[in-house]
Amino acid sequence: MKILVINGPSINMLGVREPNIYGSKTYDDLCSLVEEECKKKGVLVDFFQSNHEGDIVDIILNSYKKTDAIIINPAAYTHTSIAIADALNAVSIPYVEVHISDVSKREEYRQISFIRENAVATVMGEGISGYVTALNILLKGR
């Protein structure tokens, strides 16, 4: 099985960006955690992070027939990007939406998710360990 982990804007600033909300772990910590878990489970994993919506759309579209599942944290684009939702729907690859913080307890505009409707599941508020939860959800579904 091959999984693609996609992260949106400012996720590369973990550990620096609002540690009271996102914690003190870095983006490298996140990748290492997921990589170790995938290695234990015999899963291949690729990581992609971008602060640019079109780049995220491109990686999703380019994953068609190359990736078995996606873990995606579109970050701020969760609440604004129909293009990312359309790309996910176009490729029909199962995906789990992940948020490091519990967006359901945050600002009103964060209650909108354009990608949630077709996600296998949404994981939020577990910090970076939510990515491992997402991985386990996807592995149960294969």
PDB file of C-alpha atoms in Angstrom:
ATOM      1  CA  MET A   1       0.000   0.000   0.000  1.00  0.00           C
ATOM      2  CA  LYS A   2       1.194   3.515  -0.818  1.00  0.00           C
ATOM      3  CA  ILE A   3      -0.044   6.561   1.075  1.00  0.00           C
ATOM      4  CA  LEU A   4       0.434  10.216   0.239  1.00  0.00           C
ATOM      5  CA  VAL A   5       0.451  12.683   3.142  1.00  0.00           C
ATOM      6  CA  ILE A   6      -0.441  16.201   1.993  1.00  0.00           C
ATOM      7  CA  ASN A   7      -0.100  19.273   4.194  1.00  0.00           C
ATOM      8  CA  GLY A   8      -1.219  22.772   3.359  1.00  0.00           C
ATOM      9  CA  PRO A   9      -0.207  26.295   4.325  1.00  0.00           C
ATOM     10  CA  SER A  10       2.013  26.929   7.336  1.00  0.00           C
ATOM     11  CA  ILE A  11       2.212  23.284   8.409  1.00  0.00           C
ATOM     12  CA  ASN A  12       5.927  23.594   7.642  1.00  0.00           C
ATOM     13  CA  MET A  13       6.038  26.097  10.538  1.00  0.00           C
ATOM     14  CA  LEU A  14       4.923  23.617  13.201  1.00  0.00           C
ATOM     15  CA  GLY A  15       6.819  24.131  16.439  1.00  0.00           C
ATOM     16  CA  VAL A  16       7.058  27.855  15.716  1.00  0.00           C
ATOM     17  CA  ARG A  17       3.509  28.697  14.654  1.00  0.00           C
ATOM     18  CA  GLU A  18       1.150  29.237  17.604  1.00  0.00           C
ATOM     19  CA  PRO A  19       2.492  26.412  19.794  1.00  0.00           C
ATOM     20  CA  ASN A  20      -0.418  26.991  22.201  1.00  0.00           C
ATOM     21  CA  ILE A  21      -2.716  25.714  19.410  1.00  0.00           C
ATOM     22  CA  TYR A  22      -0.501  23.437  17.301  1.00  0.00           C
ATOM     23  CA  GLY A  23       1.991  22.178  19.884  1.00  0.00           C
ATOM     24  CA  SER A  24       5.777  22.214  19.984  1.00  0.00           C
ATOM     25  CA  LYS A  25       6.442  19.335  17.560  1.00  0.00           C
ATOM     26  CA  THR A  26       7.949  20.309  14.212  1.00  0.00           C
ATOM     27  CA  TYR A  27       7.029  19.324  10.670  1.00  0.00           C
ATOM     28  CA  ASP A  28      10.039  17.001  10.672  1.00  0.00           C
ATOM     29  CA  ASP A  29       8.686  15.391  13.865  1.00  0.00           C
ATOM     30  CA  LEU A  30       5.345  14.847  12.122  1.00  0.00           C
ATOM     31  CA  CYS A  31       6.997  13.234   9.081  1.00  0.00           C
ATOM     32  CA  SER A  32       9.232  11.033  11.256  1.00  0.00           C
ATOM     33  CA  LEU A  33       6.275   9.847  13.325  1.00  0.00           C
ATOM     34  CA  VAL A  34       4.239   8.877  10.259  1.00  0.00           C
ATOM     35  CA  GLU A  35       7.251   7.356   8.501  1.00  0.00           C
ATOM     36  CA  GLU A  36       8.057   5.151  11.499  1.00  0.00           C
ATOM     37  CA  GLU A  37       4.455   3.985  11.774  1.00  0.00           C
ATOM     38  CA  CYS A  38       4.282   3.229   8.049  1.00  0.00           C
ATOM     39  CA  LYS A  39       7.542   1.279   8.218  1.00  0.00           C
ATOM     40  CA  LYS A  40       6.118  -0.874  11.048  1.00  0.00           C
ATOM     41  CA  LYS A  41       3.039  -1.608   8.968  1.00  0.00           C
ATOM     42  CA  GLY A  42       4.778  -2.181   5.639  1.00  0.00           C
ATOM     43  CA  VAL A  43       3.266   0.892   4.019  1.00  0.00           C
ATOM     44  CA  LEU A  44       5.081   3.141   1.557  1.00  0.00           C
ATOM     45  CA  VAL A  45       4.622   6.839   2.267  1.00  0.00           C
ATOM     46  CA  ASP A  46       5.346  10.083   0.456  1.00  0.00           C
ATOM     47  CA  PHE A  47       5.030  13.556   1.962  1.00  0.00           C
ATOM     48  CA  PHE A  48       4.093  16.816   0.324  1.00  0.00           C
ATOM     49  CA  GLN A  49       3.680  20.255   1.857  1.00  0.00           C
ATOM     50  CA  SER A  50       2.866  23.477   0.072  1.00  0.00           C
ATOM     51  CA  ASN A  51       1.621  26.929   0.887  1.00  0.00           C
ATOM     52  CA  HIS A  52       0.137  27.166  -2.616  1.00  0.00           C
ATOM     53  CA  GLU A  53      -3.309  25.860  -3.517  1.00  0.00           C
ATOM     54  CA  GLY A  54      -2.475  24.994  -7.126  1.00  0.00           C
ATOM     55  CA  ASP A  55       0.508  22.895  -6.055  1.00  0.00           C
ATOM     56  CA  ILE A  56      -1.766  20.888  -3.750  1.00  0.00           C
ATOM     57  CA  VAL A  57      -4.277  20.401  -6.569  1.00  0.00           C
ATOM     58  CA  ASP A  58      -1.463  19.258  -8.880  1.00  0.00           C
ATOM     59  CA  ILE A  59      -0.074  16.685  -6.416  1.00  0.00           C
ATOM     60  CA  ILE A  60      -3.558  15.252  -5.872  1.00  0.00           C
ATOM     61  CA  LEU A  61      -4.247  14.982  -9.601  1.00  0.00           C
ATOM     62  CA  ASN A  62      -0.785  13.508 -10.243  1.00  0.00           C
ATOM     63  CA  SER A  63      -1.423  10.829  -7.601  1.00  0.00           C
ATOM     64  CA  TYR A  64      -4.110   9.225  -9.771  1.00  0.00           C
ATOM     65  CA  LYS A  65      -3.319   5.514 -10.211  1.00  0.00           C
ATOM     66  CA  LYS A  66      -0.078   5.997  -8.228  1.00  0.00           C
ATOM     67  CA  THR A  67      -1.395   6.247  -4.670  1.00  0.00           C
ATOM     68  CA  ASP A  68      -3.770   3.993  -2.737  1.00  0.00           C
ATOM     69  CA  ALA A  69      -4.855   6.516  -0.104  1.00  0.00           C
ATOM     70  CA  ILE A  70      -4.321  10.108   1.000  1.00  0.00           C
ATOM     71  CA  ILE A  71      -3.998  11.723   4.397  1.00  0.00           C
ATOM     72  CA  ILE A  72      -4.641  15.426   3.925  1.00  0.00           C
ATOM     73  CA  ASN A  73      -4.444  18.443   6.166  1.00  0.00           C
ATOM     74  CA  PRO A  74      -5.339  21.273   3.810  1.00  0.00           C
ATOM     75  CA  ALA A  75      -4.966  23.713   6.737  1.00  0.00           C
ATOM     76  CA  ALA A  76      -6.582  27.062   5.867  1.00  0.00           C
ATOM     77  CA  TYR A  77      -7.575  25.725   2.434  1.00  0.00           C
ATOM     78  CA  THR A  78     -10.005  23.371   4.205  1.00  0.00           C
ATOM     79  CA  HIS A  79     -12.340  26.328   4.580  1.00  0.00           C
ATOM     80  CA  THR A  80     -11.823  27.990   1.213  1.00  0.00           C
ATOM     81  CA  SER A  81     -10.760  25.587  -1.526  1.00  0.00           C
ATOM     82  CA  ILE A  82     -13.334  24.056  -3.775  1.00  0.00           C
ATOM     83  CA  ALA A  83     -10.423  23.309  -6.150  1.00  0.00           C
ATOM     84  CA  ILE A  84      -8.823  20.912  -3.651  1.00  0.00           C
ATOM     85  CA  ALA A  85     -12.182  19.243  -3.001  1.00  0.00           C
ATOM     86  CA  ASP A  86     -12.747  18.880  -6.745  1.00  0.00           C
ATOM     87  CA  ALA A  87      -9.285  17.357  -7.224  1.00  0.00           C
ATOM     88  CA  LEU A  88      -9.885  14.819  -4.443  1.00  0.00           C
ATOM     89  CA  ASN A  89     -13.228  13.894  -5.988  1.00  0.00           C
ATOM     90  CA  ALA A  90     -11.693  13.652  -9.468  1.00  0.00           C
ATOM     91  CA  VAL A  91      -9.116  11.020  -8.505  1.00  0.00           C
ATOM     92  CA  SER A  92     -11.485   8.941  -6.317  1.00  0.00           C
ATOM     93  CA  ILE A  93      -8.664   7.966  -3.942  1.00  0.00           C
ATOM     94  CA  PRO A  94      -9.845   7.297  -0.374  1.00  0.00           C
ATOM     95  CA  TYR A  95      -8.695  10.054   1.963  1.00  0.00           C
ATOM     96  CA  VAL A  96      -8.832  11.112   5.588  1.00  0.00           C
ATOM     97  CA  GLU A  97      -9.026  14.782   6.533  1.00  0.00           C
ATOM     98  CA  VAL A  98      -6.713  15.649   9.451  1.00  0.00           C
ATOM     99  CA  HIS A  99      -6.463  18.750  11.626  1.00  0.00           C
ATOM    100  CA  ILE A 100      -3.900  19.111  14.389  1.00  0.00           C
ATOM    101  CA  SER A 101      -6.197  21.336  16.449  1.00  0.00           C
ATOM    102  CA  ASP A 102      -9.865  20.723  17.145  1.00  0.00           C
ATOM    103  CA  VAL A 103     -11.335  23.045  14.547  1.00  0.00           C
ATOM    104  CA  SER A 104     -14.848  22.347  15.862  1.00  0.00           C
ATOM    105  CA  LYS A 105     -13.932  24.420  18.940  1.00  0.00           C
ATOM    106  CA  ARG A 106     -12.332  27.293  17.064  1.00  0.00           C
ATOM    107  CA  GLU A 107     -13.506  30.270  15.013  1.00  0.00           C
ATOM    108  CA  GLU A 108     -16.819  30.059  13.167  1.00  0.00           C
ATOM    109  CA  TYR A 109     -15.202  30.194   9.727  1.00  0.00           C
ATOM    110  CA  ARG A 110     -13.203  27.064  10.601  1.00  0.00           C
ATOM    111  CA  GLN A 111     -16.455  25.095  10.862  1.00  0.00           C
ATOM    112  CA  ILE A 112     -16.648  24.969   7.055  1.00  0.00           C
ATOM    113  CA  SER A 113     -14.831  22.102   5.352  1.00  0.00           C
ATOM    114  CA  PHE A 114     -15.114  21.729   1.618  1.00  0.00           C
ATOM    115  CA  ILE A 115     -13.378  18.338   1.688  1.00  0.00           C
ATOM    116  CA  ARG A 116     -15.150  16.613   4.587  1.00  0.00           C
ATOM    117  CA  GLU A 117     -18.212  15.453   2.647  1.00  0.00           C
ATOM    118  CA  ASN A 118     -16.377  12.718   0.730  1.00  0.00           C
ATOM    119  CA  ALA A 119     -13.664  11.912   3.261  1.00  0.00           C
ATOM    120  CA  VAL A 120     -13.490   8.421   4.757  1.00  0.00           C
ATOM    121  CA  ALA A 121     -13.168  10.169   8.132  1.00  0.00           C
ATOM    122  CA  THR A 122     -12.066  13.387   9.802  1.00  0.00           C
ATOM    123  CA  VAL A 123      -9.516  13.360  12.621  1.00  0.00           C
ATOM    124  CA  MET A 124      -9.023  16.522  14.647  1.00  0.00           C
ATOM    125  CA  GLY A 125      -7.616  17.692  17.925  1.00  0.00           C
ATOM    126  CA  GLU A 126      -5.090  14.865  18.380  1.00  0.00           C
ATOM    127  CA  GLY A 127      -1.996  16.889  17.525  1.00  0.00           C
ATOM    128  CA  ILE A 128       0.401  15.211  15.116  1.00  0.00           C
ATOM    129  CA  SER A 129      -0.639  11.775  16.385  1.00  0.00           C
ATOM    130  CA  GLY A 130      -3.876  12.351  14.459  1.00  0.00           C
ATOM    131  CA  TYR A 131      -1.952  11.417  11.332  1.00  0.00           C
ATOM    132  CA  VAL A 132      -1.307   7.960  12.807  1.00  0.00           C
ATOM    133  CA  THR A 133      -5.009   7.673  13.613  1.00  0.00           C
ATOM    134  CA  ALA A 134      -5.758   8.570   9.990  1.00  0.00           C
ATOM    135  CA  LEU A 135      -3.294   5.934   8.774  1.00  0.00           C
ATOM    136  CA  ASN A 136      -4.959   3.273  10.916  1.00  0.00           C
ATOM    137  CA  ILE A 137      -8.404   4.268   9.597  1.00  0.00           C
ATOM    138  CA  LEU A 138      -7.183   3.887   6.025  1.00  0.00           C
ATOM    139  CA  LEU A 139      -5.500   0.547   6.750  1.00  0.00           C
ATOM    140  CA  LYS A 140      -8.729  -0.842   8.224  1.00  0.00           C
ATOM    141  CA  GLY A 141     -10.528   0.059   5.010  1.00  0.00           C
ATOM    142  CA  ARG A 142      -8.211  -1.739   2.610  1.00  0.00           C
TER     143      ARG A 142
END
